[in-house]
mmCIF file with all atom_site columns, C-alpha atoms in Angstrom:
data_model
loop_
_atom_site.group_PDB
_atom_site.id
_atom_site.type_symbol
_atom_site.label_atom_id
_atom_site.label_alt_id
_atom_site.label_comp_id
_atom_site.label_asym_id
_atom_site.label_entity_id
_atom_site.label_seq_id
_atom_site.pdbx_PDB_ins_code
_atom_site.Cartn_x
_atom_site.Cartn_y
_atom_site.Cartn_z
_atom_site.occupancy
_atom_site.B_iso_or_equiv
_atom_site.pdbx_formal_charge
_atom_site.auth_seq_id
_atom_site.auth_comp_id
_atom_site.auth_asym_id
_atom_site.auth_atom_id
_atom_site.pdbx_PDB_model_num
ATOM 1   C CA . MET A 1 1   ? 0.027  0.007   -0.026  1.00 41.00 ? 9   MET A CA 1
ATOM 2   C CA . GLU A 1 2   ? 1.316  3.456   -0.923  1.00 48.00 ? 10  GLU A CA 1
ATOM 3   C CA . ASP A 1 3   ? 1.635  5.907   1.866   1.00 51.00 ? 11  ASP A CA 1
ATOM 4   C CA . LYS A 1 4   ? 2.544  9.589   1.978   1.00 62.00 ? 12  LYS A CA 1
ATOM 5   C CA . THR A 1 5   ? 6.271  9.287   2.609   1.00 68.00 ? 13  THR A CA 1
ATOM 6   C CA . ASN A 1 6   ? 8.132  12.309  1.388   1.00 78.00 ? 14  ASN A CA 1
ATOM 7   C CA . VAL A 1 7   ? 10.992 11.106  -0.773  1.00 85.00 ? 15  VAL A CA 1
ATOM 8   C CA . LYS A 1 8   ? 13.488 13.533  -2.116  1.00 90.00 ? 16  LYS A CA 1
ATOM 9   C CA . PHE A 1 9   ? 15.013 12.971  -5.566  1.00 94.00 ? 17  PHE A CA 1
ATOM 10  C CA . ARG A 1 10  ? 17.014 14.819  -8.206  1.00 95.00 ? 18  ARG A CA 1
ATOM 11  C CA . LEU A 1 11  ? 18.256 14.349  -11.717 1.00 97.00 ? 19  LEU A CA 1
ATOM 12  C CA . VAL A 1 12  ? 21.969 13.730  -11.541 1.00 97.00 ? 20  VAL A CA 1
ATOM 13  C CA . SER A 1 13  ? 22.819 13.290  -15.199 1.00 98.00 ? 21  SER A CA 1
ATOM 14  C CA . ILE A 1 14  ? 21.679 12.495  -18.695 1.00 98.00 ? 22  ILE A CA 1
ATOM 15  C CA . GLU A 1 15  ? 23.915 9.858   -20.160 1.00 97.00 ? 23  GLU A CA 1
ATOM 16  C CA . GLY A 1 16  ? 24.157 7.663   -23.240 1.00 96.00 ? 24  GLY A CA 1
ATOM 17  C CA . GLU A 1 17  ? 22.256 9.736   -25.574 1.00 96.00 ? 25  GLU A CA 1
ATOM 18  C CA . THR A 1 18  ? 21.912 7.942   -28.943 1.00 96.00 ? 26  THR A CA 1
ATOM 19  C CA . ILE A 1 19  ? 20.587 9.428   -32.096 1.00 94.00 ? 27  ILE A CA 1
ATOM 20  C CA . LYS A 1 20  ? 20.274 7.526   -35.355 1.00 95.00 ? 28  LYS A CA 1
ATOM 21  C CA . GLN A 1 21  ? 18.930 9.306   -38.460 1.00 92.00 ? 29  GLN A CA 1
ATOM 22  C CA . ASP A 1 22  ? 18.542 8.099   -42.063 1.00 89.00 ? 30  ASP A CA 1
ATOM 23  C CA . PHE A 1 23  ? 16.937 10.551  -44.411 1.00 83.00 ? 31  PHE A CA 1
ATOM 24  C CA . SER A 1 24  ? 18.842 9.387   -47.426 1.00 80.00 ? 32  SER A CA 1
ATOM 25  C CA . ASP A 1 25  ? 15.725 8.361   -49.372 1.00 74.00 ? 33  ASP A CA 1
ATOM 26  C CA . ASN A 1 26  ? 14.560 11.158  -51.591 1.00 65.00 ? 34  ASN A CA 1
ATOM 27  C CA . ALA A 1 27  ? 10.984 10.269  -51.047 1.00 63.00 ? 35  ALA A CA 1
ATOM 28  C CA . LEU A 1 28  ? 11.438 11.480  -47.432 1.00 75.00 ? 36  LEU A CA 1
ATOM 29  C CA . LYS A 1 29  ? 11.421 15.033  -48.601 1.00 77.00 ? 37  LYS A CA 1
ATOM 30  C CA . ASN A 1 30  ? 7.609  14.920  -48.785 1.00 78.00 ? 38  ASN A CA 1
ATOM 31  C CA . ILE A 1 31  ? 6.697  12.735  -45.831 1.00 84.00 ? 39  ILE A CA 1
ATOM 32  C CA . GLU A 1 32  ? 3.067  11.758  -45.719 1.00 82.00 ? 40  GLU A CA 1
ATOM 33  C CA . GLU A 1 33  ? 1.749  11.716  -42.102 1.00 86.00 ? 41  GLU A CA 1
ATOM 34  C CA . GLN A 1 34  ? -0.319 8.522   -42.749 1.00 88.00 ? 42  GLN A CA 1
ATOM 35  C CA . SER A 1 35  ? 2.769  6.557   -43.703 1.00 86.00 ? 43  SER A CA 1
ATOM 36  C CA . LEU A 1 36  ? 4.698  7.747   -40.702 1.00 91.00 ? 44  LEU A CA 1
ATOM 37  C CA . LYS A 1 37  ? 4.752  5.416   -37.640 1.00 95.00 ? 45  LYS A CA 1
ATOM 38  C CA . PHE A 1 38  ? 5.814  6.409   -34.142 1.00 95.00 ? 46  PHE A CA 1
ATOM 39  C CA . GLN A 1 39  ? 6.822  3.981   -31.427 1.00 96.00 ? 47  GLN A CA 1
ATOM 40  C CA . TYR A 1 40  ? 8.247  4.401   -27.929 1.00 96.00 ? 48  TYR A CA 1
ATOM 41  C CA . LYS A 1 41  ? 9.403  2.296   -24.999 1.00 95.00 ? 49  LYS A CA 1
ATOM 42  C CA . ILE A 1 42  ? 10.481 3.034   -21.474 1.00 97.00 ? 50  ILE A CA 1
ATOM 43  C CA . ARG A 1 43  ? 12.549 0.968   -19.118 1.00 97.00 ? 51  ARG A CA 1
ATOM 44  C CA . THR A 1 44  ? 13.650 1.589   -15.617 1.00 96.00 ? 52  THR A CA 1
ATOM 45  C CA . VAL A 1 45  ? 16.594 0.253   -13.677 1.00 96.00 ? 53  VAL A CA 1
ATOM 46  C CA . ILE A 1 46  ? 16.521 0.451   -9.911  1.00 95.00 ? 54  ILE A CA 1
ATOM 47  C CA . LYS A 1 47  ? 19.945 0.324   -8.189  1.00 95.00 ? 55  LYS A CA 1
ATOM 48  C CA . MET A 1 48  ? 19.141 -0.213  -4.550  1.00 92.00 ? 56  MET A CA 1
ATOM 49  C CA . SER A 1 49  ? 22.654 -0.107  -3.122  1.00 92.00 ? 57  SER A CA 1
ATOM 50  C CA . GLU A 1 50  ? 23.423 3.218   -4.919  1.00 94.00 ? 58  GLU A CA 1
ATOM 51  C CA . ASP A 1 51  ? 19.985 4.825   -4.114  1.00 94.00 ? 59  ASP A CA 1
ATOM 52  C CA . THR A 1 52  ? 19.648 5.337   -7.950  1.00 96.00 ? 60  THR A CA 1
ATOM 53  C CA . ILE A 1 53  ? 16.923 4.986   -10.451 1.00 96.00 ? 61  ILE A CA 1
ATOM 54  C CA . ILE A 1 54  ? 17.728 5.118   -14.137 1.00 98.00 ? 62  ILE A CA 1
ATOM 55  C CA . VAL A 1 55  ? 14.885 5.801   -16.630 1.00 98.00 ? 63  VAL A CA 1
ATOM 56  C CA . ILE A 1 56  ? 15.633 4.958   -20.241 1.00 98.00 ? 64  ILE A CA 1
ATOM 57  C CA . PRO A 1 57  ? 13.002 6.177   -22.633 1.00 98.00 ? 65  PRO A CA 1
ATOM 58  C CA . SER A 1 58  ? 13.340 5.476   -26.466 1.00 97.00 ? 66  SER A CA 1
ATOM 59  C CA . ILE A 1 59  ? 11.513 6.874   -29.510 1.00 97.00 ? 67  ILE A CA 1
ATOM 60  C CA . ARG A 1 60  ? 11.459 5.621   -33.026 1.00 96.00 ? 68  ARG A CA 1
ATOM 61  C CA . TYR A 1 61  ? 10.022 6.844   -36.325 1.00 94.00 ? 69  TYR A CA 1
ATOM 62  C CA . SER A 1 62  ? 9.502  4.633   -39.334 1.00 93.00 ? 70  SER A CA 1
ATOM 63  C CA . TYR A 1 63  ? 8.404  5.685   -42.774 1.00 90.00 ? 71  TYR A CA 1
ATOM 64  C CA . ASN A 1 64  ? 7.099  2.988   -45.216 1.00 84.00 ? 72  ASN A CA 1
ATOM 65  C CA . GLU A 1 65  ? 8.423  0.334   -42.820 1.00 85.00 ? 73  GLU A CA 1
ATOM 66  C CA . ASN A 1 66  ? 12.086 1.809   -42.690 1.00 88.00 ? 74  ASN A CA 1
ATOM 67  C CA . VAL A 1 67  ? 13.419 3.214   -39.469 1.00 92.00 ? 75  VAL A CA 1
ATOM 68  C CA . ILE A 1 68  ? 14.405 6.860   -40.098 1.00 92.00 ? 76  ILE A CA 1
ATOM 69  C CA . PHE A 1 69  ? 14.929 8.159   -36.666 1.00 94.00 ? 77  PHE A CA 1
ATOM 70  C CA . GLU A 1 70  ? 15.739 6.746   -33.249 1.00 96.00 ? 78  GLU A CA 1
ATOM 71  C CA . SER A 1 71  ? 16.675 8.443   -30.061 1.00 97.00 ? 79  SER A CA 1
ATOM 72  C CA . SER A 1 72  ? 17.195 7.286   -26.502 1.00 98.00 ? 80  SER A CA 1
ATOM 73  C CA . ALA A 1 73  ? 19.017 8.432   -23.351 1.00 98.00 ? 81  ALA A CA 1
ATOM 74  C CA . GLU A 1 74  ? 19.576 7.382   -19.704 1.00 98.00 ? 82  GLU A CA 1
ATOM 75  C CA . PHE A 1 75  ? 18.243 9.690   -17.040 1.00 98.00 ? 83  PHE A CA 1
ATOM 76  C CA . VAL A 1 76  ? 19.990 9.085   -13.763 1.00 98.00 ? 84  VAL A CA 1
ATOM 77  C CA . TYR A 1 77  ? 18.137 10.065  -10.675 1.00 97.00 ? 85  TYR A CA 1
ATOM 78  C CA . SER A 1 78  ? 19.532 10.074  -7.117  1.00 96.00 ? 86  SER A CA 1
ATOM 79  C CA . ILE A 1 79  ? 16.833 9.196   -4.643  1.00 94.00 ? 87  ILE A CA 1
ATOM 80  C CA . ARG A 1 80  ? 17.469 10.077  -0.999  1.00 90.00 ? 88  ARG A CA 1
ATOM 81  C CA . THR A 1 81  ? 16.861 6.870   0.930   1.00 85.00 ? 89  THR A CA 1
ATOM 82  C CA . LEU A 1 82  ? 15.494 4.803   -1.942  1.00 91.00 ? 90  LEU A CA 1
ATOM 83  C CA . ALA A 1 83  ? 14.409 2.154   0.677   1.00 87.00 ? 91  ALA A CA 1
ATOM 84  C CA . ALA A 1 84  ? 11.937 4.713   1.956   1.00 86.00 ? 92  ALA A CA 1
ATOM 85  C CA . ALA A 1 85  ? 10.212 4.689   -1.430  1.00 89.00 ? 93  ALA A CA 1
ATOM 86  C CA . ILE A 1 86  ? 10.580 1.098   -2.641  1.00 90.00 ? 94  ILE A CA 1
ATOM 87  C CA . ASP A 1 87  ? 10.905 -2.257  -1.018  1.00 88.00 ? 95  ASP A CA 1
ATOM 88  C CA . VAL A 1 88  ? 12.064 -5.278  -3.008  1.00 88.00 ? 96  VAL A CA 1
ATOM 89  C CA . ASP A 1 89  ? 10.580 -8.660  -2.229  1.00 86.00 ? 97  ASP A CA 1
ATOM 90  C CA . LYS A 1 90  ? 13.102 -10.975 -3.750  1.00 83.00 ? 98  LYS A CA 1
ATOM 91  C CA . GLU A 1 91  ? 11.391 -14.087 -2.795  1.00 86.00 ? 99  GLU A CA 1
ATOM 92  C CA . ASN A 1 92  ? 8.103  -13.218 -4.665  1.00 85.00 ? 100 ASN A CA 1
ATOM 93  C CA . LYS A 1 93  ? 9.972  -11.019 -7.274  1.00 83.00 ? 101 LYS A CA 1
ATOM 94  C CA . LYS A 1 94  ? 7.869  -8.061  -6.543  1.00 87.00 ? 102 LYS A CA 1
ATOM 95  C CA . ILE A 1 95  ? 8.482  -4.348  -5.909  1.00 88.00 ? 103 ILE A CA 1
ATOM 96  C CA . ASN A 1 96  ? 6.389  -2.761  -3.234  1.00 87.00 ? 104 ASN A CA 1
ATOM 97  C CA . VAL A 1 97  ? 5.985  0.945   -3.704  1.00 87.00 ? 105 VAL A CA 1
ATOM 98  C CA . LYS A 1 98  ? 5.807  2.851   -0.553  1.00 86.00 ? 106 LYS A CA 1
ATOM 99  C CA . SER A 1 99  ? 5.943  6.343   -2.222  1.00 86.00 ? 107 SER A CA 1
ATOM 100 C CA . ASN A 1 100 ? 5.167  6.432   -5.994  1.00 86.00 ? 108 ASN A CA 1
ATOM 101 C CA . ILE A 1 101 ? 7.858  8.591   -7.518  1.00 92.00 ? 109 ILE A CA 1
ATOM 102 C CA . PHE A 1 102 ? 7.657  6.831   -10.799 1.00 94.00 ? 110 PHE A CA 1
ATOM 103 C CA . PRO A 1 103 ? 5.131  9.264   -12.421 1.00 95.00 ? 111 PRO A CA 1
ATOM 104 C CA . SER A 1 104 ? 7.482  12.197  -11.853 1.00 94.00 ? 112 SER A CA 1
ATOM 105 C CA . LEU A 1 105 ? 10.623 10.303  -12.992 1.00 96.00 ? 113 LEU A CA 1
ATOM 106 C CA . LEU A 1 106 ? 9.057  8.755   -16.168 1.00 96.00 ? 114 LEU A CA 1
ATOM 107 C CA . GLY A 1 107 ? 7.187  11.731  -17.133 1.00 96.00 ? 115 GLY A CA 1
ATOM 108 C CA . ALA A 1 108 ? 10.196 14.041  -16.891 1.00 97.00 ? 116 ALA A CA 1
ATOM 109 C CA . ALA A 1 109 ? 12.472 11.684  -18.751 1.00 98.00 ? 117 ALA A CA 1
ATOM 110 C CA . TYR A 1 110 ? 10.127 11.083  -21.595 1.00 97.00 ? 118 TYR A CA 1
ATOM 111 C CA . SER A 1 111 ? 9.252  14.734  -21.880 1.00 97.00 ? 119 SER A CA 1
ATOM 112 C CA . THR A 1 112 ? 12.928 15.679  -21.961 1.00 97.00 ? 120 THR A CA 1
ATOM 113 C CA . LEU A 1 113 ? 13.760 13.066  -24.613 1.00 97.00 ? 121 LEU A CA 1
ATOM 114 C CA . ARG A 1 114 ? 10.935 14.509  -26.736 1.00 96.00 ? 122 ARG A CA 1
ATOM 115 C CA . GLY A 1 115 ? 12.515 17.882  -26.548 1.00 96.00 ? 123 GLY A CA 1
ATOM 116 C CA . MET A 1 116 ? 15.995 16.630  -27.329 1.00 96.00 ? 124 MET A CA 1
ATOM 117 C CA . SER A 1 117 ? 14.637 14.707  -30.338 1.00 95.00 ? 125 SER A CA 1
ATOM 118 C CA . PHE A 1 118 ? 12.766 17.719  -31.545 1.00 95.00 ? 126 PHE A CA 1
ATOM 119 C CA . VAL A 1 119 ? 15.912 19.736  -31.499 1.00 95.00 ? 127 VAL A CA 1
ATOM 120 C CA . ARG A 1 120 ? 18.010 16.924  -33.131 1.00 92.00 ? 128 ARG A CA 1
ATOM 121 C CA . SER A 1 121 ? 15.425 16.556  -35.944 1.00 91.00 ? 129 SER A CA 1
ATOM 122 C CA . GLN A 1 122 ? 15.354 20.272  -36.986 1.00 91.00 ? 130 GLN A CA 1
ATOM 123 C CA . ASP A 1 123 ? 16.262 20.857  -40.597 1.00 88.00 ? 131 ASP A CA 1
ATOM 124 C CA . THR A 1 124 ? 15.105 17.261  -41.376 1.00 87.00 ? 132 THR A CA 1
ATOM 125 C CA . PRO A 1 125 ? 11.925 16.197  -42.955 1.00 88.00 ? 133 PRO A CA 1
ATOM 126 C CA . LEU A 1 126 ? 10.905 15.026  -39.545 1.00 90.00 ? 134 LEU A CA 1
ATOM 127 C CA . SER A 1 127 ? 10.833 18.548  -38.110 1.00 89.00 ? 135 SER A CA 1
ATOM 128 C CA . LYS A 1 128 ? 7.125  18.977  -38.782 1.00 90.00 ? 136 LYS A CA 1
ATOM 129 C CA . PHE A 1 129 ? 6.241  15.744  -36.788 1.00 92.00 ? 137 PHE A CA 1
ATOM 130 C CA . PRO A 1 130 ? 7.387  16.157  -33.057 1.00 92.00 ? 138 PRO A CA 1
ATOM 131 C CA . ALA A 1 131 ? 7.002  13.097  -30.911 1.00 93.00 ? 139 ALA A CA 1
ATOM 132 C CA . PRO A 1 132 ? 3.520  13.057  -29.401 1.00 94.00 ? 140 PRO A CA 1
ATOM 133 C CA . MET A 1 133 ? 2.867  13.644  -25.778 1.00 95.00 ? 141 MET A CA 1
ATOM 134 C CA . VAL A 1 134 ? 2.112  10.427  -23.754 1.00 95.00 ? 142 VAL A CA 1
ATOM 135 C CA . GLU A 1 135 ? -0.036 10.286  -20.609 1.00 95.00 ? 143 GLU A CA 1
ATOM 136 C CA . VAL A 1 136 ? 2.018  9.434   -17.604 1.00 93.00 ? 144 VAL A CA 1
ATOM 137 C CA . ASP A 1 137 ? -0.316 6.537   -16.836 1.00 94.00 ? 145 ASP A CA 1
ATOM 138 C CA . THR A 1 138 ? 0.479  5.112   -20.176 1.00 94.00 ? 146 THR A CA 1
ATOM 139 C CA . LEU A 1 139 ? 4.082  5.364   -19.507 1.00 93.00 ? 147 LEU A CA 1
ATOM 140 C CA . LEU A 1 140 ? 3.691  3.601   -16.194 1.00 92.00 ? 148 LEU A CA 1
ATOM 141 C CA . ASN A 1 141 ? 1.741  0.833   -17.693 1.00 92.00 ? 149 ASN A CA 1
ATOM 142 C CA . ARG A 1 142 ? 4.395  0.094   -20.354 1.00 92.00 ? 150 ARG A CA 1
ATOM 143 C CA . ASN A 1 143 ? 7.360  0.581   -18.088 1.00 92.00 ? 151 ASN A CA 1
ATOM 144 C CA . GLY A 1 144 ? 9.746  -2.433  -17.815 1.00 90.00 ? 152 GLY A CA 1
ATOM 145 C CA . ILE A 1 145 ? 11.419 -2.527  -14.392 1.00 90.00 ? 153 ILE A CA 1
ATOM 146 C CA . SER A 1 146 ? 14.562 -4.311  -13.430 1.00 90.00 ? 154 SER A CA 1
ATOM 147 C CA . VAL A 1 147 ? 16.239 -4.195  -10.003 1.00 90.00 ? 155 VAL A CA 1
ATOM 148 C CA . ILE A 1 148 ? 19.955 -4.440  -9.283  1.00 88.00 ? 156 ILE A CA 1
ATOM 149 C CA . ASP A 1 149 ? 21.145 -4.855  -5.622  1.00 79.00 ? 157 ASP A CA 1
#
């Protein structure tokens, strides 16, 4: 059960930014929105012994089944007393959330990657199609979590 524990956290760094772009196809000069496909994923790595949570959002655009743009980065958050927010039940392979900090962490990481990708795609055919906003609840439901002691 979630309680009202006040957990302090801060963004420590943004690492491992990767951008892959391929706009070599001349057909890309006139992208048609109905042929453009957007995908995203989000993963979280909890490092209990380091009081750290790493959120790794990724976005991808495909056009006519060809990947034309990919972007990802690792958002490293320091959590003061991570054990106050999360308890790991190793026996049952469950995470017990005492203070739900995930909406803030995931929302901030995804939104920041959206902005980074928008800047990186300027002066490309993709500049007219910024990554869509995604509801935080959707990010939470699609989040893959792994725990490292």
